[in-house]
Amino acid sequence: VDDLLLGLHVHHTGEDELLWPTLLSRVPLEKALISRMHGQHEQVAVHVEAATKLLTQWRGTGDAADGGRLADALDDLAIALGEHLTEEEQHILPLAERHLTEREWAMLGQHGLAAMGRARALMTLGAILEDATPRERAQFLHTVPRPARIAWYLVGRRRYREAMRRRREVA
């Protein structure tokens, strides 16, 4: 849950700083869409903040009621995030593909890597790849910067598999 909440924060911060301003400057006719996406970020941030507080509270008590409130907050986050990601995939990704350079797109990934740290980023990469189809996996890995791709193959895959094995044994 920590990784999910941090990942959302980092992902949205990167878009707020790097994606929205670039798209607004190049596709001013899409101002309403981009403003709506930014507003959705603000709503997701409210849910992330609530879930973060409840996660801290639940960790301190282990109480079932606290866990229930955390689960409800995560459900609310999933609903807000689902709406946002659907619109992002349908409308923003095609705009980004047409109006951003490869270097600008790569800067989003570099922002995430810098904010999360290499070890956590490799775990996030593993989680993304685990649920991807072989085609999606190949496409995604093609976008990952070469040094990170090498780190994934040399270290990340093994660490991810081991971490998941340990987590699944506990569950």
PDB file of C-alpha atoms in Angstrom:
ATOM      1  CA  VAL A   1       0.000   0.000   0.000  1.00  0.00           C
ATOM      2  CA  ASP A   2       2.893   2.326   0.755  1.00  0.00           C
ATOM      3  CA  ASP A   3       4.328   1.719  -2.701  1.00  0.00           C
ATOM      4  CA  LEU A   4       0.948   2.268  -4.349  1.00  0.00           C
ATOM      5  CA  LEU A   5       0.367   5.557  -2.531  1.00  0.00           C
ATOM      6  CA  LEU A   6       3.897   6.791  -3.189  1.00  0.00           C
ATOM      7  CA  GLY A   7       3.719   5.687  -6.816  1.00  0.00           C
ATOM      8  CA  LEU A   8       0.490   7.604  -7.366  1.00  0.00           C
ATOM      9  CA  HIS A   9       1.922  10.714  -5.752  1.00  0.00           C
ATOM     10  CA  VAL A  10       5.110  10.531  -7.819  1.00  0.00           C
ATOM     11  CA  HIS A  11       3.274   9.744 -11.058  1.00  0.00           C
ATOM     12  CA  HIS A  12       0.828  12.609 -10.646  1.00  0.00           C
ATOM     13  CA  THR A  13       3.497  15.068  -9.524  1.00  0.00           C
ATOM     14  CA  GLY A  14       5.463  14.240 -12.663  1.00  0.00           C
ATOM     15  CA  GLU A  15       2.420  14.824 -14.849  1.00  0.00           C
ATOM     16  CA  ASP A  16       1.568  18.057 -13.037  1.00  0.00           C
ATOM     17  CA  GLU A  17       5.099  19.396 -13.489  1.00  0.00           C
ATOM     18  CA  LEU A  18       6.043  17.993 -16.894  1.00  0.00           C
ATOM     19  CA  LEU A  19       3.045  16.789 -18.884  1.00  0.00           C
ATOM     20  CA  TRP A  20       0.190  19.242 -18.347  1.00  0.00           C
ATOM     21  CA  PRO A  21       2.192  22.431 -19.009  1.00  0.00           C
ATOM     22  CA  THR A  22       3.727  20.957 -22.164  1.00  0.00           C
ATOM     23  CA  LEU A  23       0.386  19.769 -23.526  1.00  0.00           C
ATOM     24  CA  LEU A  24      -1.293  23.077 -22.681  1.00  0.00           C
ATOM     25  CA  SER A  25       1.370  24.984 -24.601  1.00  0.00           C
ATOM     26  CA  ARG A  26       1.091  22.725 -27.655  1.00  0.00           C
ATOM     27  CA  VAL A  27      -2.593  21.817 -27.701  1.00  0.00           C
ATOM     28  CA  PRO A  28      -4.430  24.825 -26.264  1.00  0.00           C
ATOM     29  CA  LEU A  29      -7.725  23.559 -27.711  1.00  0.00           C
ATOM     30  CA  GLU A  30      -7.585  20.725 -25.160  1.00  0.00           C
ATOM     31  CA  LYS A  31      -7.426  23.103 -22.183  1.00  0.00           C
ATOM     32  CA  ALA A  32     -10.734  21.830 -20.738  1.00  0.00           C
ATOM     33  CA  LEU A  33      -9.564  18.198 -20.896  1.00  0.00           C
ATOM     34  CA  ILE A  34      -6.184  18.968 -19.351  1.00  0.00           C
ATOM     35  CA  SER A  35      -7.782  21.093 -16.620  1.00  0.00           C
ATOM     36  CA  ARG A  36     -10.211  18.258 -15.858  1.00  0.00           C
ATOM     37  CA  MET A  37      -7.316  15.775 -15.635  1.00  0.00           C
ATOM     38  CA  HIS A  38      -5.468  18.109 -13.262  1.00  0.00           C
ATOM     39  CA  GLY A  39      -8.620  18.423 -11.168  1.00  0.00           C
ATOM     40  CA  GLN A  40      -8.873  14.641 -11.028  1.00  0.00           C
ATOM     41  CA  HIS A  41      -5.302  14.606  -9.713  1.00  0.00           C
ATOM     42  CA  GLU A  42      -6.414  16.880  -6.895  1.00  0.00           C
ATOM     43  CA  GLN A  43      -9.262  14.486  -6.038  1.00  0.00           C
ATOM     44  CA  VAL A  44      -6.954  11.466  -6.150  1.00  0.00           C
ATOM     45  CA  ALA A  45      -4.521  13.359  -3.890  1.00  0.00           C
ATOM     46  CA  VAL A  46      -7.294  13.827  -1.309  1.00  0.00           C
ATOM     47  CA  HIS A  47      -7.924  10.069  -1.351  1.00  0.00           C
ATOM     48  CA  VAL A  48      -4.195   9.292  -1.171  1.00  0.00           C
ATOM     49  CA  GLU A  49      -3.804  11.593   1.841  1.00  0.00           C
ATOM     50  CA  ALA A  50      -6.799  10.010   3.603  1.00  0.00           C
ATOM     51  CA  ALA A  51      -5.534   6.488   2.913  1.00  0.00           C
ATOM     52  CA  THR A  52      -2.035   7.415   4.104  1.00  0.00           C
ATOM     53  CA  LYS A  53      -3.374   8.708   7.426  1.00  0.00           C
ATOM     54  CA  LEU A  54      -5.588   5.645   7.888  1.00  0.00           C
ATOM     55  CA  LEU A  55      -2.712   3.321   7.025  1.00  0.00           C
ATOM     56  CA  THR A  56      -0.576   4.946   9.714  1.00  0.00           C
ATOM     57  CA  GLN A  57      -3.428   4.672  12.208  1.00  0.00           C
ATOM     58  CA  TRP A  58      -4.097   1.014  11.369  1.00  0.00           C
ATOM     59  CA  ARG A  59      -0.386   0.159  11.659  1.00  0.00           C
ATOM     60  CA  GLY A  60      -0.405   1.673  15.140  1.00  0.00           C
ATOM     61  CA  THR A  61      -3.431  -0.233  16.373  1.00  0.00           C
ATOM     62  CA  GLY A  62      -3.938  -3.295  14.184  1.00  0.00           C
ATOM     63  CA  ASP A  63      -7.593  -2.709  14.972  1.00  0.00           C
ATOM     64  CA  ALA A  64     -10.156  -4.303  12.637  1.00  0.00           C
ATOM     65  CA  ALA A  65     -12.261  -1.137  12.578  1.00  0.00           C
ATOM     66  CA  ASP A  66      -9.202   0.910  11.542  1.00  0.00           C
ATOM     67  CA  GLY A  67      -8.483  -1.699   8.876  1.00  0.00           C
ATOM     68  CA  GLY A  68     -12.057  -1.424   7.638  1.00  0.00           C
ATOM     69  CA  ARG A  69     -11.797   2.348   7.358  1.00  0.00           C
ATOM     70  CA  LEU A  70      -8.522   1.931   5.457  1.00  0.00           C
ATOM     71  CA  ALA A  71     -10.151  -0.588   3.102  1.00  0.00           C
ATOM     72  CA  ASP A  72     -13.027   1.841   2.479  1.00  0.00           C
ATOM     73  CA  ALA A  73     -10.573   4.655   1.760  1.00  0.00           C
ATOM     74  CA  LEU A  74      -8.687   2.445  -0.687  1.00  0.00           C
ATOM     75  CA  ASP A  75     -11.974   1.543  -2.386  1.00  0.00           C
ATOM     76  CA  ASP A  76     -12.778   5.255  -2.761  1.00  0.00           C
ATOM     77  CA  LEU A  77      -9.285   5.824  -4.161  1.00  0.00           C
ATOM     78  CA  ALA A  78      -9.749   2.975  -6.652  1.00  0.00           C
ATOM     79  CA  ILE A  79     -12.998   4.491  -7.929  1.00  0.00           C
ATOM     80  CA  ALA A  80     -11.479   7.965  -8.407  1.00  0.00           C
ATOM     81  CA  LEU A  81      -8.347   6.491  -9.936  1.00  0.00           C
ATOM     82  CA  GLY A  82     -10.302   4.237 -12.284  1.00  0.00           C
ATOM     83  CA  GLU A  83     -12.191   7.186 -13.722  1.00  0.00           C
ATOM     84  CA  HIS A  84      -9.000   9.177 -14.101  1.00  0.00           C
ATOM     85  CA  LEU A  85      -6.915   6.430 -15.682  1.00  0.00           C
ATOM     86  CA  THR A  86      -9.657   5.524 -18.136  1.00  0.00           C
ATOM     87  CA  GLU A  87      -9.794   9.097 -19.383  1.00  0.00           C
ATOM     88  CA  GLU A  88      -6.008   9.371 -19.357  1.00  0.00           C
ATOM     89  CA  GLU A  89      -5.617   6.266 -21.526  1.00  0.00           C
ATOM     90  CA  GLN A  90      -8.384   7.286 -23.933  1.00  0.00           C
ATOM     91  CA  HIS A  91      -7.522  10.958 -24.365  1.00  0.00           C
ATOM     92  CA  ILE A  92      -4.180  11.988 -22.853  1.00  0.00           C
ATOM     93  CA  LEU A  93      -1.922   9.194 -24.104  1.00  0.00           C
ATOM     94  CA  PRO A  94      -2.868   9.825 -27.752  1.00  0.00           C
ATOM     95  CA  LEU A  95      -2.199  13.558 -27.263  1.00  0.00           C
ATOM     96  CA  ALA A  96       1.134  12.836 -25.608  1.00  0.00           C
ATOM     97  CA  GLU A  97       2.111  10.484 -28.410  1.00  0.00           C
ATOM     98  CA  ARG A  98       1.436  13.199 -30.995  1.00  0.00           C
ATOM     99  CA  HIS A  99       2.770  16.238 -29.128  1.00  0.00           C
ATOM    100  CA  LEU A 100       5.659  15.121 -26.897  1.00  0.00           C
ATOM    101  CA  THR A 101       9.117  14.136 -28.010  1.00  0.00           C
ATOM    102  CA  GLU A 102      10.618  10.847 -26.883  1.00  0.00           C
ATOM    103  CA  ARG A 103      12.972  12.824 -24.641  1.00  0.00           C
ATOM    104  CA  GLU A 104      10.076  14.667 -22.995  1.00  0.00           C
ATOM    105  CA  TRP A 105       8.214  11.399 -22.419  1.00  0.00           C
ATOM    106  CA  ALA A 106      11.375   9.833 -20.967  1.00  0.00           C
ATOM    107  CA  MET A 107      11.645  12.747 -18.525  1.00  0.00           C
ATOM    108  CA  LEU A 108       8.424  11.540 -16.868  1.00  0.00           C
ATOM    109  CA  GLY A 109      10.042   8.173 -16.194  1.00  0.00           C
ATOM    110  CA  GLN A 110      13.238   9.812 -14.981  1.00  0.00           C
ATOM    111  CA  HIS A 111      11.198  11.960 -12.602  1.00  0.00           C
ATOM    112  CA  GLY A 112       9.589   8.835 -11.149  1.00  0.00           C
ATOM    113  CA  LEU A 113      12.886   7.022 -10.801  1.00  0.00           C
ATOM    114  CA  ALA A 114      14.504   9.970  -9.038  1.00  0.00           C
ATOM    115  CA  ALA A 115      11.579  10.384  -6.645  1.00  0.00           C
ATOM    116  CA  MET A 116      11.150   6.706  -5.791  1.00  0.00           C
ATOM    117  CA  GLY A 117      14.734   5.521  -5.708  1.00  0.00           C
ATOM    118  CA  ARG A 118      16.130   2.650  -7.741  1.00  0.00           C
ATOM    119  CA  ALA A 119      15.194  -0.227  -5.451  1.00  0.00           C
ATOM    120  CA  ARG A 120      11.568   0.827  -5.118  1.00  0.00           C
ATOM    121  CA  ALA A 121      11.382   1.639  -8.829  1.00  0.00           C
ATOM    122  CA  LEU A 122      12.539  -1.890  -9.684  1.00  0.00           C
ATOM    123  CA  MET A 123       9.781  -3.313  -7.482  1.00  0.00           C
ATOM    124  CA  THR A 124       7.255  -1.066  -9.194  1.00  0.00           C
ATOM    125  CA  LEU A 125       8.543  -2.168 -12.580  1.00  0.00           C
ATOM    126  CA  GLY A 126       8.114  -5.782 -11.497  1.00  0.00           C
ATOM    127  CA  ALA A 127       4.517  -5.169 -10.447  1.00  0.00           C
ATOM    128  CA  ILE A 128       3.742  -3.516 -13.777  1.00  0.00           C
ATOM    129  CA  LEU A 129       5.330  -6.317 -15.762  1.00  0.00           C
ATOM    130  CA  GLU A 130       3.726  -9.085 -13.703  1.00  0.00           C
ATOM    131  CA  ASP A 131       0.226  -8.212 -14.878  1.00  0.00           C
ATOM    132  CA  ALA A 132       1.189  -7.281 -18.432  1.00  0.00           C
ATOM    133  CA  THR A 133       0.648  -9.480 -21.446  1.00  0.00           C
ATOM    134  CA  PRO A 134       3.831 -10.522 -23.284  1.00  0.00           C
ATOM    135  CA  ARG A 135       3.129  -7.837 -25.919  1.00  0.00           C
ATOM    136  CA  GLU A 136       2.510  -5.141 -23.281  1.00  0.00           C
ATOM    137  CA  ARG A 137       5.636  -6.248 -21.414  1.00  0.00           C
ATOM    138  CA  ALA A 138       7.786  -5.904 -24.537  1.00  0.00           C
ATOM    139  CA  GLN A 139       6.285  -2.505 -25.376  1.00  0.00           C
ATOM    140  CA  PHE A 140       6.737  -1.217 -21.840  1.00  0.00           C
ATOM    141  CA  LEU A 141      10.314  -2.444 -21.492  1.00  0.00           C
ATOM    142  CA  HIS A 142      11.118  -0.730 -24.794  1.00  0.00           C
ATOM    143  CA  THR A 143      10.238   2.606 -23.146  1.00  0.00           C
ATOM    144  CA  VAL A 144      12.363   1.982 -20.060  1.00  0.00           C
ATOM    145  CA  PRO A 145      15.765   3.720 -20.272  1.00  0.00           C
ATOM    146  CA  ARG A 146      18.561   1.296 -21.146  1.00  0.00           C
ATOM    147  CA  PRO A 147      20.382   1.510 -17.774  1.00  0.00           C
ATOM    148  CA  ALA A 148      17.149   0.744 -15.917  1.00  0.00           C
ATOM    149  CA  ARG A 149      16.364  -2.111 -18.312  1.00  0.00           C
ATOM    150  CA  ILE A 150      19.819  -3.604 -17.689  1.00  0.00           C
ATOM    151  CA  ALA A 151      19.349  -3.210 -13.918  1.00  0.00           C
ATOM    152  CA  TRP A 152      16.001  -4.982 -14.237  1.00  0.00           C
ATOM    153  CA  TYR A 153      17.481  -7.962 -16.053  1.00  0.00           C
ATOM    154  CA  LEU A 154      20.589  -8.209 -13.868  1.00  0.00           C
ATOM    155  CA  VAL A 155      19.090  -7.527 -10.441  1.00  0.00           C
ATOM    156  CA  GLY A 156      15.475  -6.429 -10.475  1.00  0.00           C
ATOM    157  CA  ARG A 157      13.782  -9.596 -11.754  1.00  0.00           C
ATOM    158  CA  ARG A 158      15.431 -11.776  -9.138  1.00  0.00           C
ATOM    159  CA  ARG A 159      14.758  -9.320  -6.306  1.00  0.00           C
ATOM    160  CA  TYR A 160      11.152  -8.883  -7.378  1.00  0.00           C
ATOM    161  CA  ARG A 161      10.491 -12.631  -7.595  1.00  0.00           C
ATOM    162  CA  GLU A 162      12.065 -13.162  -4.172  1.00  0.00           C
ATOM    163  CA  ALA A 163      10.103 -10.311  -2.572  1.00  0.00           C
ATOM    164  CA  MET A 164       6.839 -11.602  -4.041  1.00  0.00           C
ATOM    165  CA  ARG A 165       7.616 -15.152  -2.920  1.00  0.00           C
ATOM    166  CA  ARG A 166       8.165 -13.919   0.652  1.00  0.00           C
ATOM    167  CA  ARG A 167       4.978 -11.813   0.599  1.00  0.00           C
ATOM    168  CA  ARG A 168       2.885 -14.663  -0.754  1.00  0.00           C
ATOM    169  CA  GLU A 169       4.223 -17.069   1.874  1.00  0.00           C
ATOM    170  CA  VAL A 170       3.027 -14.682   4.596  1.00  0.00           C
ATOM    171  CA  ALA A 171      -0.410 -14.368   3.018  1.00  0.00           C
TER     172      ALA A 171
END
